Amino acid sequence: MGRALGRLARRFFSYSVRIVTLLLAVSVISFALVTVSPIDPVQQYILGLGTAVSPEQRAEIEDYWGVDQPPAKRYLSWLGELLHGNLGQSALYRRPVADVIAERFVNSLALMLCAWVLAGVIGFALGCVMGVCHGRWPDRLLKGLCYLLSSVPTFWLGLVLLLVFAVALGWFPVGFSSPIGVRGEDVSLWQRLYHLALPALTLSLMSFASIALHTRQKLIGVLSSEYVLFARARGEGAWTILRRHGLRSILLPALTLQFASFAELFGGSVLAENVFSYPGLGSAVAAAGLNSDVPLLLGITLFSALFVCVGNLIANLLYGVVDPRIGTVEP
Amino acid sequence: MEQKKETLLEIHDLTISFRMYDRLLEQRDLRVISDLHLTVRPGEVAAIAGSSGSGKSLLASAILGILPENAVVGGHLHYKGQELTPQLQARLRGSEIALVPQSVAFLDPLMKVGAQVDGHRRPRPVRRREELFRRLGLPEGTEDLYPFQLSGGMARRVLVSTALLSNAQLIIADEPTPGMGLEQALEALQMFRELADEGRAVVLITHDIDLAVAFADRVSVFYAGTTVETAPAADFRAGALRHPYSRALWRALPQNGFQPIGGFQPYAGDLPRGCLFAPRCPLAEEACRRRTPPVREVRGGEVRCFYGS
Ligand code: SF4
């Protein structure tokens, strides 16, 4: 047990080192892209504020961006600020970038979490059905549905759901995370969930296909294995086999895949949030891009990279836990 | 011993085909077992010996009723005089009829040995399993190992223990010896011999005719999906066999002269008409190629040959 924990700690450490390296690389590349782009962050910021600035204020902003310095030096001083927790000011929202990200992320997290759980549960259940019915009509039908859904673009799917359920049927609100005209503190959990439902459904419909198809493939493999044949020879019924041998071997790989899908989840949320005017990180990143809000764009870029990395980290750590053959030293 | 003990398992004219569809969606039946006969009585080891990869393992699946979905089964199977219907098979497998598979690959790699041997029935027979493990000489703590951690000898005993825990009357051992040294193989077969001596019936499916003759009471020689001869083991040792193939097989063993048989076993889907052995049989005549020879009782054994004596 102690050894296993030690191994887990070592893995955790080595992945963390990799994540830090990767984040550094992302910061260098995104900073470089902003530097070579025609956008002048100082000018944009002042424009974004929309009010006149005093020369002192201007000097302060220029100092933050290190306007007169060579790019490498500018990058280092920006990185220094970053490490002190100063992500700069968002011109668009007129607040510190860190605050914007924190607030938006909570919204996005709620959305992504719902979609993630929904996609995981639906995908896994459908995968099991397809695996058990391998080759028969339920399998073929659901497989077709999965291929169809995974090739449909998110925003299109979102628009269709919006038109059908929000506009035509009126079952769900058209957008935003809370009713218009209600103050933030007064919004109930139920209202939040109600606003969350449609975007979350869109996002999950987009990503459950991969988990379903993966689960199906895994389950077919398990069910045609020799140990399932032996289980049948010992009198285990189909349901018992699924519970005793199937779930055990497919559940954790599916979970691992789910954690590894954070990147697609995030990418999908950008589109879904924009379709549904949902105030999360995804809509913020689009707004930041369209309005050339450089600090916010950089901040969200780094943050989303971190988010995806954490998902992969969890996935990788899970791999070791799942299979006793990976975690154990030969006797 | 009584002359004619009650039979436990009787198989008559068992035929197994697989329904295949070729490119034009034309249905084709691929026959892998044809007209197989087998009788098993309590207290005896009945061996089925034939070369590897000739479909012998399907016999075990057919008895247990766990053939793949596209398999078509013909013929009669009786257990204790009752016809083996799918319902009866579902009730018997794992309780009265047990399979001992050939390797550790038949154990769930992600489940600990103890839970696996206990099986799915509740309450878990933990006490009896512990006792059984002790009797089989499995070391303390075996139940907490994963299958990949078992040594060859332990794995074999664990696999046998699954059958013993079920109190099965009929134990089907499918190729229990490949990949083992001679000593291990002897030990494994000795275990099955003891199970039979305690009153159970054992069907031993093996490619090793030598070992089959050493441990079984009766040996059926399996060729191209059928049993060509069933004879008491003593007849093999005495060289008093009835079928040209079993005689040739016996002579091909190293200690009996090492005379190989010419030709190959026919493949399923490409079976000859009439006697399946005719293309390679030195005694073959016109009649052999036209008609399938019936099973005949000769000197206390069964033979599927027009001229077997
Ligand atoms: S039936 Fe004819 S061909 Fe077949 S084994 Fe007997 S003699 Fe040979």
Coordinates of N, CA and C in Angstrom, one line a residue, chain A residues 107-309:
Chain A
N107 N -19.3 29.7 -13.8 CA -20.4 29.4 -14.7 C -20.1 28.3 -15.7
S108 N -18.9 28.4 -16.3 CA -18.5 27.4 -17.3 C -18.4 26.0 -16.6
L109 N -17.9 26.0 -15.4 CA -17.6 24.8 -14.7 C -19.0 24.1 -14.5
A110 N -20.0 24.8 -14.1 CA -21.3 24.3 -13.8 C -21.8 23.7 -15.1
L111 N -21.6 24.4 -16.2 CA -22.1 23.9 -17.5 C -21.4 22.7 -17.9
M112 N -20.0 22.8 -17.9 CA -19.2 21.6 -18.3 C -19.4 20.4 -17.5
L113 N -19.6 20.6 -16.2 CA -19.7 19.5 -15.2 C -21.0 18.8 -15.6
C114 N -22.1 19.6 -15.8 CA -23.4 18.9 -16.1 C -23.3 18.1 -17.4
A115 N -22.7 18.8 -18.4 CA -22.6 18.2 -19.7 C -21.7 16.9 -19.6
W116 N -20.6 17.1 -18.8 CA -19.7 16.0 -18.6 C -20.3 14.8 -18.0
V117 N -21.1 15.0 -16.9 CA -21.7 13.9 -16.2 C -22.8 13.3 -17.1
L118 N -23.6 14.2 -17.8 CA -24.6 13.7 -18.6 C -24.1 12.9 -19.8
A119 N -23.0 13.4 -20.4 CA -22.4 12.7 -21.5 C -21.8 11.3 -21.0
G120 N -21.2 11.4 -19.9 CA -20.6 10.1 -19.3 C -21.7 9.1 -19.1
V121 N -22.7 9.5 -18.4 CA -23.8 8.5 -18.0 C -24.5 8.0 -19.3
I122 N -24.9 8.9 -20.1 CA -25.7 8.5 -21.3 C -24.7 7.6 -22.2
G123 N -23.5 8.1 -22.4 CA -22.6 7.4 -23.3 C -22.3 6.1 -22.8
F124 N -22.1 6.0 -21.5 CA -21.7 4.7 -20.9 C -22.9 3.7 -21.0
A125 N -24.1 4.2 -20.7 CA -25.3 3.3 -20.7 C -25.5 2.9 -22.2
L126 N -25.5 3.8 -23.1 CA -25.7 3.4 -24.5 C -24.6 2.4 -25.0
G127 N -23.4 2.7 -24.6 CA -22.3 1.8 -24.9 C -22.5 0.4 -24.4
C128 N -23.0 0.3 -23.2 CA -23.3 -1.0 -22.7 C -24.4 -1.7 -23.5
V129 N -25.5 -1.0 -23.8 CA -26.6 -1.6 -24.6 C -26.0 -2.1 -25.9
M130 N -25.2 -1.2 -26.6 CA -24.7 -1.6 -27.9 C -23.8 -2.8 -27.8
G131 N -23.0 -2.8 -26.7 CA -22.1 -4.0 -26.6 C -22.8 -5.3 -26.4
V132 N -23.8 -5.2 -25.5 CA -24.6 -6.4 -25.2 C -25.4 -6.9 -26.5
C133 N -25.9 -5.9 -27.2 CA -26.7 -6.3 -28.4 C -25.9 -6.4 -29.6
H134 N -24.6 -6.5 -29.5 CA -23.7 -6.4 -30.6 C -24.2 -7.1 -31.9
G135 N -24.3 -6.3 -32.9 CA -24.7 -6.9 -34.2 C -26.2 -6.9 -34.5
R136 N -27.0 -6.8 -33.4 CA -28.4 -6.8 -33.6 C -28.9 -5.4 -33.8
W137 N -30.2 -5.2 -34.1 CA -30.7 -3.9 -34.5 C -30.5 -2.8 -33.5
P138 N -30.7 -3.0 -32.1 CA -30.4 -1.8 -31.2 C -29.0 -1.3 -31.4
D139 N -28.1 -2.2 -31.6 CA -26.7 -1.9 -31.7 C -26.5 -1.0 -33.0
R140 N -27.1 -1.5 -34.1 CA -26.9 -0.8 -35.4 C -27.5 0.6 -35.3
L141 N -28.7 0.6 -34.8 CA -29.4 1.9 -34.7 C -28.6 2.9 -33.9
L142 N -28.2 2.5 -32.7 CA -27.5 3.4 -31.8 C -26.2 3.8 -32.4
K143 N -25.5 2.9 -33.0 CA -24.2 3.2 -33.6 C -24.4 4.3 -34.7
G144 N -25.4 4.1 -35.5 CA -25.7 5.1 -36.5 C -25.9 6.5 -35.9
L145 N -26.7 6.5 -34.8 CA -27.0 7.7 -34.1 C -25.7 8.4 -33.6
C146 N -24.8 7.5 -33.0 CA -23.5 8.0 -32.5 C -22.7 8.7 -33.6
Y147 N -22.6 8.0 -34.7 CA -21.8 8.5 -35.8 C -22.4 9.9 -36.3
L148 N -23.7 9.9 -36.4 CA -24.4 11.1 -36.8 C -24.1 12.2 -35.9
L149 N -24.3 12.0 -34.6 CA -24.1 13.1 -33.6 C -22.7 13.6 -33.5
S150 N -21.7 12.6 -33.7 CA -20.3 13.1 -33.6 C -19.9 13.8 -34.8
S151 N -20.7 13.7 -35.9 CA -20.2 14.5 -37.1 C -21.0 15.8 -37.3
V152 N -22.0 16.0 -36.4 CA -22.8 17.3 -36.5 C -22.0 18.4 -35.7
P153 N -21.9 19.6 -36.2 CA -21.2 20.6 -35.5 C -22.0 21.1 -34.3
T154 N -21.3 21.4 -33.2 CA -22.0 21.8 -32.0 C -22.9 23.0 -32.1
F155 N -22.4 24.0 -32.8 CA -23.3 25.2 -32.9 C -24.5 24.9 -33.6
W156 N -24.4 24.1 -34.6 CA -25.6 23.8 -35.4 C -26.6 23.0 -34.5
L157 N -26.1 22.0 -33.8 CA -26.9 21.2 -32.9 C -27.6 22.2 -31.9
G158 N -26.7 23.1 -31.4 CA -27.2 24.0 -30.4 C -28.4 24.9 -30.9
L159 N -28.2 25.3 -32.2 CA -29.2 26.2 -32.8 C -30.5 25.4 -32.9
V160 N -30.4 24.1 -33.4 CA -31.6 23.3 -33.5 C -32.3 23.1 -32.2
L161 N -31.6 22.8 -31.2 CA -32.2 22.6 -29.9 C -32.9 23.9 -29.4
L162 N -32.1 25.0 -29.6 CA -32.7 26.3 -29.2 C -34.0 26.6 -30.0
L163 N -34.0 26.3 -31.3 CA -35.2 26.6 -32.0 C -36.3 25.7 -31.6
V164 N -36.0 24.5 -31.4 CA -37.1 23.5 -31.1 C -37.6 23.7 -29.6
F165 N -36.7 23.6 -28.7 CA -37.1 23.6 -27.3 C -37.3 25.0 -26.6
A166 N -36.6 25.9 -27.1 CA -36.7 27.2 -26.4 C -37.7 28.1 -27.2
V167 N -37.5 28.2 -28.5 CA -38.3 29.1 -29.3 C -39.7 28.5 -29.6
A168 N -39.7 27.3 -30.2 CA -41.0 26.7 -30.7 C -41.8 26.2 -29.5
L169 N -41.2 25.4 -28.7 CA -41.9 24.8 -27.6 C -41.9 25.6 -26.3
G170 N -40.9 26.5 -26.2 CA -40.9 27.3 -25.0 C -40.6 26.6 -23.7
W171 N -40.1 25.4 -23.8 CA -39.8 24.7 -22.5 C -38.6 25.2 -21.7
F172 N -37.7 25.8 -22.5 CA -36.5 26.3 -21.8 C -36.2 27.7 -22.2
P173 N -35.5 28.4 -21.4 CA -35.2 29.8 -21.7 C -34.2 29.9 -22.9
V174 N -34.2 31.1 -23.5 CA -33.5 31.2 -24.8 C -32.0 31.4 -24.5
G175 N -31.7 32.0 -23.4 CA -30.2 32.2 -23.1 C -29.9 32.6 -21.7
F176 N -28.7 33.0 -21.5 CA -28.2 33.5 -20.2 C -28.2 32.4 -19.1
S177 N -27.6 32.8 -18.0 CA -27.5 31.8 -16.9 C -28.5 32.0 -15.8
S178 N -29.3 33.1 -15.9 CA -30.3 33.4 -14.9 C -31.4 34.3 -15.6
P179 N -32.6 34.3 -15.0 CA -33.6 35.2 -15.6 C -33.2 36.6 -15.6
I180 N -33.6 37.3 -16.7 CA -33.3 38.7 -16.8 C -34.0 39.5 -15.8
G181 N -33.3 40.5 -15.2 CA -34.0 41.3 -14.2 C -34.0 40.8 -12.8
V182 N -33.4 39.7 -12.6 CA -33.3 39.1 -11.2 C -31.8 39.4 -10.8
R183 N -31.7 39.9 -9.6 CA -30.3 40.2 -9.1 C -29.6 38.9 -8.8
G184 N -28.3 38.9 -9.0 CA -27.4 37.7 -8.9 C -27.7 36.9 -7.7
E185 N -27.8 37.6 -6.5 CA -28.0 36.9 -5.3 C -29.3 36.2 -5.1
D186 N -30.3 36.7 -5.9 CA -31.7 36.2 -5.7 C -32.0 35.0 -6.6
V187 N -31.0 34.7 -7.5 CA -31.3 33.6 -8.4 C -31.2 32.2 -7.7
S188 N -32.2 31.4 -7.8 CA -32.2 30.2 -7.1 C -31.5 29.1 -7.9
L189 N -31.1 28.1 -7.2 CA -30.3 27.0 -7.8 C -31.2 26.4 -9.0
W190 N -32.5 26.3 -8.7 CA -33.4 25.7 -9.7 C -33.3 26.5 -11.0
Q191 N -33.4 27.8 -10.8 CA -33.4 28.7 -12.0 C -32.1 28.6 -12.7
R192 N -31.0 28.4 -12.0 CA -29.7 28.2 -12.7 C -29.7 27.0 -13.5
L193 N -30.2 25.9 -12.8 CA -30.2 24.6 -13.5 C -31.1 24.7 -14.8
Y194 N -32.2 25.4 -14.6 CA -33.1 25.5 -15.7 C -32.5 26.2 -16.9
H195 N -31.7 27.2 -16.6 CA -31.0 27.9 -17.7 C -29.8 27.1 -18.3
L196 N -29.3 26.2 -17.4 CA -28.2 25.4 -17.8 C -28.5 24.2 -18.7
A197 N -29.8 23.8 -18.6 CA -30.2 22.5 -19.2 C -29.9 22.4 -20.7
L198 N -30.3 23.4 -21.4 CA -30.2 23.3 -22.9 C -28.8 23.3 -23.4
P199 N -28.0 24.3 -22.9 CA -26.6 24.3 -23.3 C -25.9 23.0 -22.8
A200 N -26.2 22.5 -21.6 CA -25.5 21.3 -21.2 C -25.9 20.1 -22.0
L201 N -27.1 20.1 -22.4 CA -27.6 19.0 -23.3 C -26.8 19.0 -24.6
T202 N -26.7 20.2 -25.2 CA -26.0 20.4 -26.5 C -24.6 19.9 -26.3
L203 N -24.0 20.3 -25.3 CA -22.6 20.0 -25.1 C -22.4 18.5 -24.9
S204 N -23.3 17.9 -24.1 CA -23.2 16.5 -23.9 C -23.5 15.6 -25.1
L205 N -24.5 16.1 -25.9 CA -24.9 15.3 -27.1 C -23.7 15.3 -28.0
M206 N -22.9 16.3 -28.0 CA -21.7 16.3 -28.9 C -20.7 15.3 -28.4
S207 N -20.5 15.1 -27.1 CA -19.4 14.4 -26.7 C -19.7 12.9 -26.2
F208 N -21.0 12.6 -26.1 CA -21.3 11.3 -25.5 C -21.0 10.2 -26.5
A209 N -21.0 10.5 -27.8 CA -20.8 9.5 -28.9 C -19.5 8.8 -28.7
S210 N -18.4 9.5 -28.4 CA -17.1 8.9 -28.4 C -17.0 7.9 -27.2
I211 N -17.6 8.3 -26.1 CA -17.6 7.5 -24.9 C -18.4 6.2 -25.2
A212 N -19.6 6.4 -25.8 CA -20.5 5.3 -26.1 C -19.8 4.3 -27.1
L213 N -19.2 4.8 -28.1 CA -18.5 3.9 -29.1 C -17.3 3.2 -28.4
H214 N -16.6 4.0 -27.6 CA -15.5 3.3 -26.9 C -15.9 2.2 -26.0
T215 N -17.0 2.5 -25.2 CA -17.5 1.5 -24.3 C -18.0 0.3 -25.0
R216 N -18.7 0.6 -26.1 CA -19.2 -0.5 -26.9 C -18.1 -1.5 -27.4
Q217 N -17.0 -0.8 -27.9 CA -15.9 -1.6 -28.4 C -15.2 -2.4 -27.3
K218 N -15.1 -1.8 -26.2 CA -14.4 -2.5 -25.0 C -15.3 -3.6 -24.6
L219 N -16.6 -3.4 -24.5 CA -17.5 -4.4 -24.0 C -17.6 -5.6 -25.0
I220 N -17.6 -5.3 -26.2 CA -17.6 -6.4 -27.2 C -16.3 -7.3 -27.0
G221 N -15.2 -6.6 -26.8 CA -14.0 -7.3 -26.6 C -14.1 -8.2 -25.3
V222 N -14.6 -7.6 -24.3 CA -14.7 -8.4 -23.0 C -15.7 -9.6 -23.2
L223 N -16.8 -9.3 -23.8 CA -17.8 -10.4 -24.0 C -17.3 -11.5 -24.9
S224 N -16.4 -11.3 -25.7 CA -15.9 -12.4 -26.6 C -14.7 -13.0 -26.0
S225 N -14.3 -12.6 -24.8 CA -13.1 -13.1 -24.2 C -13.3 -14.5 -23.6
E226 N -12.2 -15.2 -23.4 CA -12.2 -16.5 -22.9 C -12.8 -16.5 -21.4
Y227 N -12.5 -15.5 -20.7 CA -13.0 -15.5 -19.3 C -14.5 -15.3 -19.2
V228 N -15.1 -14.7 -20.2 CA -16.5 -14.6 -20.2 C -17.1 -15.9 -20.6
L229 N -16.5 -16.6 -21.6 CA -16.9 -17.9 -21.9 C -16.9 -18.8 -20.7
F230 N -15.9 -18.7 -19.9 CA -15.8 -19.6 -18.7 C -16.9 -19.2 -17.7
A231 N -17.1 -17.9 -17.6 CA -18.1 -17.4 -16.7 C -19.5 -18.0 -17.1
R232 N -19.7 -18.0 -18.4 CA -21.0 -18.6 -18.9 C -21.0 -20.1 -18.6
A233 N -19.9 -20.7 -18.8 CA -19.8 -22.2 -18.5 C -20.1 -22.4 -17.0
R234 N -19.9 -21.4 -16.2 CA -20.1 -21.6 -14.7 C -21.5 -21.2 -14.4
G235 N -22.3 -20.9 -15.3 CA -23.7 -20.6 -15.1 C -24.1 -19.1 -14.9
E236 N -23.2 -18.2 -15.2 CA -23.5 -16.8 -15.0 C -24.4 -16.4 -16.2
G237 N -25.4 -15.6 -15.8 CA -26.3 -15.1 -16.9 C -25.7 -13.8 -17.5
A238 N -26.4 -13.3 -18.5 CA -25.9 -12.2 -19.2 C -25.7 -11.0 -18.3
W239 N -26.7 -10.7 -17.5 CA -26.7 -9.6 -16.6 C -25.5 -9.7 -15.5
T240 N -25.4 -10.9 -15.0 CA -24.4 -11.2 -14.0 C -23.0 -11.0 -14.7
I241 N -22.9 -11.4 -15.9 CA -21.6 -11.3 -16.6 C -21.2 -9.8 -16.8
L242 N -22.3 -9.0 -17.2 CA -22.0 -7.6 -17.4 C -21.6 -6.9 -16.0
R243 N -22.3 -7.3 -15.0 CA -22.0 -6.7 -13.7 C -20.6 -7.1 -13.1
R244 N -20.4 -8.4 -13.2 CA -19.2 -9.0 -12.6 C -17.9 -8.8 -13.4
H245 N -18.0 -8.9 -14.7 CA -16.8 -8.9 -15.5 C -16.8 -7.7 -16.4
G246 N -18.0 -7.3 -17.0 CA -18.0 -6.2 -17.9 C -17.7 -4.9 -17.3
L247 N -18.5 -4.5 -16.3 CA -18.4 -3.2 -15.8 C -17.0 -2.9 -15.2
R248 N -16.5 -4.0 -14.5 CA -15.2 -3.9 -13.9 C -14.1 -3.5 -15.0
S249 N -14.2 -4.1 -16.1 CA -13.1 -3.8 -17.1 C -13.4 -2.6 -18.0
I250 N -14.7 -2.1 -18.0 CA -14.9 -1.0 -18.9 C -15.2 0.3 -18.2
L251 N -15.5 0.3 -17.0 CA -16.0 1.5 -16.3 C -14.8 2.5 -16.1
L252 N -13.7 2.0 -15.6 CA -12.6 2.9 -15.3 C -11.9 3.4 -16.6
P253 N -11.7 2.5 -17.6 CA -11.2 3.1 -18.9 C -12.1 4.2 -19.4
A254 N -13.5 4.0 -19.3 CA -14.4 5.0 -19.8 C -14.2 6.3 -19.0
L255 N -14.0 6.1 -17.7 CA -13.8 7.3 -16.9 C -12.6 8.0 -17.3
T256 N -11.5 7.2 -17.5 CA -10.3 7.8 -18.0 C -10.4 8.6 -19.3
L257 N -11.2 8.0 -20.2 CA -11.4 8.7 -21.4 C -12.2 10.0 -21.2
Q258 N -13.1 9.9 -20.3 CA -13.9 11.1 -19.9 C -13.0 12.2 -19.4
F259 N -12.0 11.9 -18.6 CA -11.1 12.9 -18.1 C -10.3 13.5 -19.2
A260 N -9.9 12.6 -20.1 CA -9.0 13.0 -21.2 C -9.8 13.9 -22.2
S261 N -11.1 14.0 -22.1 CA -11.9 14.7 -23.1 C -12.1 16.1 -22.7
F262 N -11.4 16.6 -21.6 CA -11.6 18.0 -21.2 C -11.3 19.0 -22.3
A263 N -10.4 18.7 -23.2 CA -10.0 19.6 -24.3 C -11.2 19.8 -25.2
E264 N -11.9 18.7 -25.6 CA -13.0 18.8 -26.5 C -14.2 19.5 -25.8
L265 N -14.3 19.2 -24.5 CA -15.3 19.7 -23.7 C -15.2 21.3 -23.7
F266 N -14.0 21.7 -23.5 CA -13.7 23.1 -23.4 C -14.0 23.8 -24.8
G267 N -13.5 23.1 -25.8 CA -13.7 23.6 -27.2 C -15.2 23.7 -27.5
G268 N -15.9 22.7 -27.1 CA -17.4 22.7 -27.4 C -18.1 23.7 -26.6
S269 N -17.6 24.0 -25.3 CA -18.3 25.0 -24.5 C -18.2 26.4 -25.1
V270 N -17.1 26.7 -25.8 CA -16.9 28.0 -26.4 C -18.1 28.2 -27.4
L271 N -18.3 27.2 -28.2 CA -19.4 27.3 -29.2 C -20.8 27.3 -28.5
A272 N -21.0 26.4 -27.6 CA -22.3 26.3 -27.0 C -22.6 27.5 -26.2
E273 N -21.7 28.1 -25.5 CA -21.9 29.3 -24.7 C -22.3 30.4 -25.6
N274 N -21.7 30.5 -26.8 CA -22.0 31.6 -27.7 C -23.4 31.5 -28.3
V275 N -23.7 30.2 -28.6 CA -25.1 30.0 -29.2 C -26.1 30.4 -28.1
F276 N -25.9 30.0 -26.9 CA -26.9 30.3 -25.9 C -26.7 31.5 -25.0
S277 N -25.8 32.4 -25.5 CA -25.4 33.6 -24.7 C -25.2 33.3 -23.3
Y278 N -24.5 32.2 -23.0 CA -24.3 31.8 -21.6 C -23.0 32.4 -21.1
P279 N -23.0 33.1 -20.0 CA -21.9 33.9 -19.6 C -20.8 33.1 -18.9
G280 N -20.1 32.3 -19.7 CA -19.0 31.5 -19.2 C -17.7 31.9 -19.8
L281 N -16.7 31.1 -19.6 CA -15.4 31.4 -20.1 C -15.4 31.4 -21.6
G282 N -16.2 30.5 -22.2 CA -16.2 30.3 -23.7 C -16.7 31.6 -24.3
S283 N -17.8 32.2 -23.8 CA -18.3 33.4 -24.4 C -17.3 34.6 -24.1
A284 N -16.6 34.5 -23.0 CA -15.7 35.5 -22.6 C -14.5 35.5 -23.6
V285 N -14.0 34.3 -24.0 CA -12.9 34.2 -24.8 C -13.3 34.7 -26.2
A286 N -14.5 34.4 -26.7 CA -14.9 35.0 -28.0 C -15.0 36.5 -27.9
A287 N -15.5 37.0 -26.8 CA -15.6 38.5 -26.7 C -14.2 39.1 -26.7
A288 N -13.3 38.5 -25.9 CA -12.0 39.0 -25.8 C -11.3 39.0 -27.1
G289 N -11.5 37.9 -27.9 CA -10.9 37.9 -29.2 C -11.4 38.9 -30.1
L290 N -12.8 39.1 -30.1 CA -13.4 40.1 -31.0 C -13.0 41.5 -30.7
N291 N -12.8 41.7 -29.4 CA -12.5 43.1 -28.9 C -11.1 43.3 -28.7
S292 N -10.2 42.4 -29.1 CA -8.8 42.5 -28.9 C -8.4 42.8 -27.4
D293 N -9.1 42.2 -26.5 CA -8.8 42.3 -25.1 C -7.6 41.4 -24.8
V294 N -6.4 41.9 -25.0 CA -5.2 41.0 -24.9 C -5.0 40.3 -23.6
P295 N -5.0 41.1 -22.5 CA -4.8 40.4 -21.2 C -5.8 39.3 -20.9
L296 N -7.0 39.5 -21.2 CA -8.1 38.5 -21.0 C -7.8 37.3 -21.9
L297 N -7.5 37.6 -23.1 CA -7.3 36.5 -24.1 C -6.1 35.6 -23.6
L298 N -5.0 36.2 -23.2 CA -3.8 35.5 -22.7 C -4.2 34.7 -21.4
G299 N -4.9 35.4 -20.6 CA -5.3 34.8 -19.3 C -6.1 33.5 -19.5
I300 N -7.1 33.6 -20.4 CA -8.0 32.5 -20.6 C -7.2 31.4 -21.3
T301 N -6.4 31.8 -22.2 CA -5.6 30.7 -23.0 C -4.8 29.9 -22.0
L302 N -4.1 30.6 -21.1 CA -3.3 29.9 -20.1 C -4.2 29.0 -19.2
F303 N -5.3 29.6 -18.8 CA -6.1 28.9 -17.8 C -6.7 27.7 -18.5
S304 N -7.2 27.8 -19.7 CA -7.8 26.6 -20.3 C -6.7 25.5 -20.6
A305 N -5.5 26.0 -20.9 CA -4.4 25.0 -21.0 C -4.3 24.2 -19.7
L306 N -4.3 25.0 -18.6 CA -4.1 24.3 -17.3 C -5.3 23.4 -17.0
F307 N -6.5 23.8 -17.4 CA -7.7 23.0 -17.2 C -7.6 21.6 -17.9
V308 N -7.2 21.7 -19.2 CA -7.1 20.5 -20.0 C -6.0 19.6 -19.4
C309 N -4.9 20.2 -19.0 CA -3.8 19.4 -18.4 C -4.2 18.7 -17.2

